[in-house]
CSV table of C-alpha atoms in Angstrom, one decimal:
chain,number,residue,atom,x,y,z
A,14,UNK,CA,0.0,0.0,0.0
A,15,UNK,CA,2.9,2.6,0.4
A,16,UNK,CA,3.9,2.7,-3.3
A,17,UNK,CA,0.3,4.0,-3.9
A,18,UNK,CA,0.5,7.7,-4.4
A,19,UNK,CA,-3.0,8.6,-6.0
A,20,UNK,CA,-4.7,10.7,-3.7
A,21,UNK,CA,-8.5,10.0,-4.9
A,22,UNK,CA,-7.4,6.4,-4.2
A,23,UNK,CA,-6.6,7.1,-1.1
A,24,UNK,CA,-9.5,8.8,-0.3
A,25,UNK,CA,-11.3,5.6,-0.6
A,26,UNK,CA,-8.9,4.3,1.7
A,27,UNK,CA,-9.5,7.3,4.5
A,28,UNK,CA,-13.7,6.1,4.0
A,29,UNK,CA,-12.8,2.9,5.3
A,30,UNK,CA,-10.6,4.2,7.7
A,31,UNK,CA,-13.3,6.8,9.3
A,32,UNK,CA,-15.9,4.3,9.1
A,33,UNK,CA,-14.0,2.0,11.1
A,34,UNK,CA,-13.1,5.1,13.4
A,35,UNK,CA,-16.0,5.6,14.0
A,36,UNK,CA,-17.4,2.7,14.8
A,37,UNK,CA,-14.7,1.4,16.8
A,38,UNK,CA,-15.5,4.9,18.7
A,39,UNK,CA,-19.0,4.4,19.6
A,40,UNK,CA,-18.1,1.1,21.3
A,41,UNK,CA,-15.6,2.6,23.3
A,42,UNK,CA,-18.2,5.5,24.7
A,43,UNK,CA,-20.6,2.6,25.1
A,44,UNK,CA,-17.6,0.1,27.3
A,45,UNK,CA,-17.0,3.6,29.2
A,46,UNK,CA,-20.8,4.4,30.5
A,47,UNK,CA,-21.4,0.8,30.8
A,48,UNK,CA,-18.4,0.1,33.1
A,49,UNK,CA,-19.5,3.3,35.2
A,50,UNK,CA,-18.3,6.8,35.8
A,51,UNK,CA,-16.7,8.2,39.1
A,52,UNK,CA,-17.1,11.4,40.2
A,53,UNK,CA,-15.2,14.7,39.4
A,54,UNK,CA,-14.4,15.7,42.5
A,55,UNK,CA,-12.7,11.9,43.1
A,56,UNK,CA,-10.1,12.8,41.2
A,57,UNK,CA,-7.0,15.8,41.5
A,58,UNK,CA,-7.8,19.5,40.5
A,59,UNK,CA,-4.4,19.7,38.7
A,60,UNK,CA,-1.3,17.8,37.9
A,61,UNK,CA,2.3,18.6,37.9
A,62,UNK,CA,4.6,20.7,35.8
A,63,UNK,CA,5.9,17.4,33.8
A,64,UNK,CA,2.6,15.5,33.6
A,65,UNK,CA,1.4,18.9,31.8
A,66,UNK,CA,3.4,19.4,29.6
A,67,UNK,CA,3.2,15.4,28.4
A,68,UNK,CA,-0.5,15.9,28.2
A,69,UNK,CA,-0.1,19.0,26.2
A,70,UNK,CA,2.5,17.4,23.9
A,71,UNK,CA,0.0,14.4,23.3
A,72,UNK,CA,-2.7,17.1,22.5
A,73,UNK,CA,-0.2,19.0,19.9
A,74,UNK,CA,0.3,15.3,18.4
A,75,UNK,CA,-3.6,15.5,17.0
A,76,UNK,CA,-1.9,18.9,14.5
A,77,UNK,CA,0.2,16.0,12.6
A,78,UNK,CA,-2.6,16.2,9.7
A,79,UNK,CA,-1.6,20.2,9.1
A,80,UNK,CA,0.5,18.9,6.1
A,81,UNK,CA,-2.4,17.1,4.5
A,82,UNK,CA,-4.5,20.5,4.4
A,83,UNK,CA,-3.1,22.0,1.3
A,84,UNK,CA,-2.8,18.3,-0.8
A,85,UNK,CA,-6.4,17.6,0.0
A,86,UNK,CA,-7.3,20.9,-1.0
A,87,UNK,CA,-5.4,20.8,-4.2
A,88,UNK,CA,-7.0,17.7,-5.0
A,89,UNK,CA,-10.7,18.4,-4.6
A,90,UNK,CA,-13.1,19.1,-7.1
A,91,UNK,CA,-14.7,22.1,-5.3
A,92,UNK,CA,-11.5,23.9,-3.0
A,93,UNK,CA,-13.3,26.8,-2.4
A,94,UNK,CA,-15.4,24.7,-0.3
A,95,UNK,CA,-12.6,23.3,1.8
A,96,UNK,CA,-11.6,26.8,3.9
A,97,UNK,CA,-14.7,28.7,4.1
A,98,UNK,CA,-16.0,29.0,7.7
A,99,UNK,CA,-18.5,26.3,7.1
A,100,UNK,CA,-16.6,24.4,5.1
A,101,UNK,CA,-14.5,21.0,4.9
A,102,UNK,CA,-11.8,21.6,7.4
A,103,UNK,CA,-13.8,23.4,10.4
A,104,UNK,CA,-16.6,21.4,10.4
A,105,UNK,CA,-14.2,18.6,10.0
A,106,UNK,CA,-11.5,20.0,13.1
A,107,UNK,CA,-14.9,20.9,15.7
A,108,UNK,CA,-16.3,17.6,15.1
A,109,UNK,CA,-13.1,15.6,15.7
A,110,UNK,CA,-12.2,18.0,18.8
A,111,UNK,CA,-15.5,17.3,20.4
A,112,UNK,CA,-14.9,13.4,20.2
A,113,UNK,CA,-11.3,13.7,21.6
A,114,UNK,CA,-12.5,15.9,24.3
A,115,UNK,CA,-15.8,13.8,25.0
A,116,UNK,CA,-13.3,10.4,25.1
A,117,UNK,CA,-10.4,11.6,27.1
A,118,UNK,CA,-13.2,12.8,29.6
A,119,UNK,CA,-14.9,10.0,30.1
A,120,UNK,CA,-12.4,7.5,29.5
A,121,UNK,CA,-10.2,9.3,32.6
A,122,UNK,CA,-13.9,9.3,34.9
A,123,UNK,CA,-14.4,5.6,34.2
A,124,UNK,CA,-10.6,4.2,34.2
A,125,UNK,CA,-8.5,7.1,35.5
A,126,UNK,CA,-5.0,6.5,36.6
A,127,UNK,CA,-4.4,3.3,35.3
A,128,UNK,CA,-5.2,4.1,31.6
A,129,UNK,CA,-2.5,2.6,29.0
A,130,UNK,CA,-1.2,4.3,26.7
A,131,UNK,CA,-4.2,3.9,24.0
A,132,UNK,CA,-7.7,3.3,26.3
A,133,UNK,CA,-8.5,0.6,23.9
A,134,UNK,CA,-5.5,-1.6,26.2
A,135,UNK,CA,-8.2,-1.2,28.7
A,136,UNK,CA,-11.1,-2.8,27.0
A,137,UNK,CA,-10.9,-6.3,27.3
A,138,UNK,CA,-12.8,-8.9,24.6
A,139,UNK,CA,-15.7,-9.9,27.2
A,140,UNK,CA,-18.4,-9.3,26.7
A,141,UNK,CA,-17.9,-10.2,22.9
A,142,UNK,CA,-19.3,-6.8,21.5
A,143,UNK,CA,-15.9,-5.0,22.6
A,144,UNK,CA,-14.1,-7.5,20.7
A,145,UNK,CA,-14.2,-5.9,17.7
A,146,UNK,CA,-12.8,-2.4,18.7
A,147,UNK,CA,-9.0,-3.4,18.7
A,148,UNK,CA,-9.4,-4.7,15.1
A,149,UNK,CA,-11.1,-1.6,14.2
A,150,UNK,CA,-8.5,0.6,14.9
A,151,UNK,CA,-5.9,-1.5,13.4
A,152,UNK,CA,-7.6,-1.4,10.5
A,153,UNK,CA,-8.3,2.7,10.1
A,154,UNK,CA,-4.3,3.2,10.8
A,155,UNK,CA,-3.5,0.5,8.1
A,156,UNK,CA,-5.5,2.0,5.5
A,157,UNK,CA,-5.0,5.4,7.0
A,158,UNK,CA,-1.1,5.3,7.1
A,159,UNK,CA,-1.1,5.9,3.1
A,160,UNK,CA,-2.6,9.4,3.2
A,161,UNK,CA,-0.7,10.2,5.9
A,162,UNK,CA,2.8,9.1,4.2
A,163,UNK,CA,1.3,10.8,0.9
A,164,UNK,CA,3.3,14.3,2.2
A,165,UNK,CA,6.7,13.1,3.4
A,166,UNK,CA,6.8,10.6,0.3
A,167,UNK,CA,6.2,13.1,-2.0
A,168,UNK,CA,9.0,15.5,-0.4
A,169,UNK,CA,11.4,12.7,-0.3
A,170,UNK,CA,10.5,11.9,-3.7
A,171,UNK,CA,11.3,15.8,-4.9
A,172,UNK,CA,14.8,15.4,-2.9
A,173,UNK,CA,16.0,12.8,-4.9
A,174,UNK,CA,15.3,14.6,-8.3
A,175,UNK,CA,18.7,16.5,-6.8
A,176,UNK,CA,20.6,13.3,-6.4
A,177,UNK,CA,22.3,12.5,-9.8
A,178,UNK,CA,22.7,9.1,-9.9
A,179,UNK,CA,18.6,9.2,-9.5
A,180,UNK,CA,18.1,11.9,-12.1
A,181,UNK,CA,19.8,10.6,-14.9
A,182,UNK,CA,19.1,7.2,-14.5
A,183,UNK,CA,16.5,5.5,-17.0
A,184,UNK,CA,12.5,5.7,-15.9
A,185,UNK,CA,12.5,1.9,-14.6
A,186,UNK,CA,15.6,2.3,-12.3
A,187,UNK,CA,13.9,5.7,-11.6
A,188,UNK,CA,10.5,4.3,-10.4
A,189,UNK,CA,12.6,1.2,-8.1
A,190,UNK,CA,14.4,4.1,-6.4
A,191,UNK,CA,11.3,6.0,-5.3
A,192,UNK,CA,9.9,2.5,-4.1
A,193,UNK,CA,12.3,1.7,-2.2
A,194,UNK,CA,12.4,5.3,-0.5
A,195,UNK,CA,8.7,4.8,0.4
A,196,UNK,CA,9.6,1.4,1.7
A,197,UNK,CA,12.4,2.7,3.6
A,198,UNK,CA,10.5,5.1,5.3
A,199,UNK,CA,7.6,2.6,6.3
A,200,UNK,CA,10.2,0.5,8.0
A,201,UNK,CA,11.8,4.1,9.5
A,202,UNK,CA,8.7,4.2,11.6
A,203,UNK,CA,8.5,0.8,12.5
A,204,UNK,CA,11.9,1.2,13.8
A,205,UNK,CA,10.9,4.1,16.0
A,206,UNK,CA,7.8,2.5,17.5
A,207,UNK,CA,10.1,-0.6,17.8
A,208,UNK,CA,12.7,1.9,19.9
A,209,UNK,CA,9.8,3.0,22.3
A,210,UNK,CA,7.4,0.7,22.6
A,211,UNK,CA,5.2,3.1,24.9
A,212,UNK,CA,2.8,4.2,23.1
A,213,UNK,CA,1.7,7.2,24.7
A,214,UNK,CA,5.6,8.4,24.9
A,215,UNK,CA,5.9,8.2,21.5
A,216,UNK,CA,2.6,10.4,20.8
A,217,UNK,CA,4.2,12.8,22.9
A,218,UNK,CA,7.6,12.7,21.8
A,219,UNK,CA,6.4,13.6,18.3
A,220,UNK,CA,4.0,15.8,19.8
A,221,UNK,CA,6.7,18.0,21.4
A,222,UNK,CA,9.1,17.6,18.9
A,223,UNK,CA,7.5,18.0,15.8
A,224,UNK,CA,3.9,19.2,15.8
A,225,UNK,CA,4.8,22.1,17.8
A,226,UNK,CA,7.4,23.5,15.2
A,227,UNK,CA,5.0,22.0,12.1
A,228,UNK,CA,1.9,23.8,14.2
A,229,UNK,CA,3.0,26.5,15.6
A,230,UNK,CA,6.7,27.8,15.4
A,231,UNK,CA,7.4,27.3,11.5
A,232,UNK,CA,3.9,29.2,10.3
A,233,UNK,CA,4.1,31.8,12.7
A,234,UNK,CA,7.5,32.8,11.6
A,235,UNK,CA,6.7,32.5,7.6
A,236,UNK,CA,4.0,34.8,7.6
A,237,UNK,CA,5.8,37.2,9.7
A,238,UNK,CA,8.4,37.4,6.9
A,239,UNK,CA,5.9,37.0,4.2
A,240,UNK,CA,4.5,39.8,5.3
A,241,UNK,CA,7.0,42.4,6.8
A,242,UNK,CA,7.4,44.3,3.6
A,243,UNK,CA,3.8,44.9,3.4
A,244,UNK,CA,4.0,45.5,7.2
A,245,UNK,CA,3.0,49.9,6.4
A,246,UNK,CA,0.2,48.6,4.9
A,247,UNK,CA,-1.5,46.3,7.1
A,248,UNK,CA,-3.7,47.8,9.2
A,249,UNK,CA,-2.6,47.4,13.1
A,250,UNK,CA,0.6,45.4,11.9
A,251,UNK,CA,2.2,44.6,15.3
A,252,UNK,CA,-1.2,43.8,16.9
A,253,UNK,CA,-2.6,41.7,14.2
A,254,UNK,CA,0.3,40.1,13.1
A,255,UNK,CA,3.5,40.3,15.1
A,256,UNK,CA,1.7,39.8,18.3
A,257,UNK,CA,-0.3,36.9,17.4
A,258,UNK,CA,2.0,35.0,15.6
A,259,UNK,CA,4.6,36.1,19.0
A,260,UNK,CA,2.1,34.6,21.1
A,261,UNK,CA,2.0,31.6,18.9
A,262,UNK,CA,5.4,31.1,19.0
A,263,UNK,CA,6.1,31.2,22.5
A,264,UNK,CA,3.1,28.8,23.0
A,265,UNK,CA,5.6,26.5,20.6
A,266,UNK,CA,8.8,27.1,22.0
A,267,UNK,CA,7.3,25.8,25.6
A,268,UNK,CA,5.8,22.3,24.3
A,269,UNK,CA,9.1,21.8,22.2
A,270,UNK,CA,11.5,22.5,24.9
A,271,UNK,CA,9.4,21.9,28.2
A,272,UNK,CA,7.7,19.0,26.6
A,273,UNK,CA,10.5,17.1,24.5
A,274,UNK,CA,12.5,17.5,27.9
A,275,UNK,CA,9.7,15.7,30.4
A,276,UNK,CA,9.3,13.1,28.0
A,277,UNK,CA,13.1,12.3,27.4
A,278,UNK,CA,12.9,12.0,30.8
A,279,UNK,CA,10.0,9.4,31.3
A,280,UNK,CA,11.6,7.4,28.9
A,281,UNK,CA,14.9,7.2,30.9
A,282,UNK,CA,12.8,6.2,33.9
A,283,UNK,CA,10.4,3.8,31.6
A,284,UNK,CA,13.8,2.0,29.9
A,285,UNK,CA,16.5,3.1,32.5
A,286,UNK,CA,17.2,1.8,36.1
A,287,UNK,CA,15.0,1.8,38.5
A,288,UNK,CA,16.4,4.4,40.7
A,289,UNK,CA,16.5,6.9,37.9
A,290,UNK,CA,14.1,9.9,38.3
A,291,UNK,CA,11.7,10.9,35.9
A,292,UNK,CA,12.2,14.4,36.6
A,293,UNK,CA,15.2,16.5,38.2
A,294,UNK,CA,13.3,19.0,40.5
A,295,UNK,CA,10.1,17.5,42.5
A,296,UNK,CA,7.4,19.7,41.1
């Protein structure tokens, strides 16, 4: 499936995949209200500095489909349909933030604490109607992967147009090169979950790492040089721009450092010694 790089193909593949999503979803709200909710005030008002900024690097995780936005739209029939206030990508972003928000709140009143890294590790096959959610979820991230791995492909692809020993070789050694980048890069990730096998450090890891420069650093920073030499023109420049895209920035610079930093360190205690602290300072 990764040498397929036709995006209306893979949007058949991201039907399948939401439809299993989706179902796989609805079982999980119903194992969650069926196994019983405690109470809000049973649990802690707030967590510590570390445990934040983990749980904010796992939220920044959900921004790795940003690169998609501008394929997708490229690709549809109608664009102008994709941007607009009611349009593809908000109702799309409100209706999947609502579910995420609806599922980590629930799933933390009914298993709290003790939740693995994904809450479908908490559902067990009995009775046999929760059975089918692990398979469900297995199957939208194998048929989902593709559209995912259509960006970096395509920008490893472009790369080795500089490489002369891929650009002047014929069109058949041409097309096994490419291949065997898109293979190399499925088996790059394999490797990585392989080299941390805890799932929700991983998610946060990338989180940290990469969505918060893909998210919020790298855009910020563009359009404040796009549009610096229109700056006399734009109508409360510093407020409207410079500001905003400051504020953005910041936001970025703390879930990359602060959050890269706390989860480097709960991998050293997850994989480490015993007696190795997951954190320098007690906060």
């Amino acid at each position: 499936m990764c040498l397929c790089n036709n995006m209306r193909i893979l949007a058949y593949f991201s039907v399948v995949a939401n439809v299993a999503t989706l179902l796989g979803t609805v079982l999980i709200f119903v194992f969650l209200f069926s196994a019983g909710l405690r109470p809000v005030t049973s649990f802690p008002v707030y967590t510590n500095v570390p445990n934040l900024l983990i749980g904010f690097s796992i939220a920044m995780c959900t921004f790795e489909g940003i690169s998609l936005i501008l394929p997708i739209q490229n690709k549809m029939a109608n664009p102008e349909f994709y941007a607009n206030p009611a349009g593809v990508l908000n109702v799309g972003m409100v209706f999947v933030i609502g579910i995420n928000a609806a599922l980590g709140f629930y799933g933390f009143l009914a298993i709290g604490d003790t939740v693995e890294g994904s809450i479908t590790l908490n559902i067990g096959e009995r009775p046999y109607w929760f059975a089918p959610i692990k398979p469900l979820f297995v199957l939208a991230i194998y048929v989902s992967y593709v559209l995912q791995y259509y960006v970096p492909a395509t920008i490893f692809a472009r790369l080795m147009e500089k490489v002369p020993c891929h650009r002047h070789a014929s069109g058949k050694r041409r097309s096994l090169h490419v291949n065997l980048m898109r293979v190399s890069l499925v088996l790059f990730t394999y490797l990585m979950v392989i080299a941390v096998p805890k799932l929700e450090l991983m998610i946060s890891l990338i989180g940290s790492f990469a969505s918060s420069v893909l998210a919020f650093i790298m855009p910020s920073v563009l359009e404040i040089v796009h549009l610096w030499s229109e700056r006399t023109r734009i109508r409360h420049f510093w407020l409207v721009v410079v500001c905003k895209h400051t504020l953005f920035i910041v936001l970025g610079l703390v879930t990359f450092l602060g959050g890269t930093t706390a989860t480097l360190f709960k991998v050293i205690q997850a994989f480490g010694p015993s007696h190795v602290s997951a954190w320098p300072v007690v906060l």
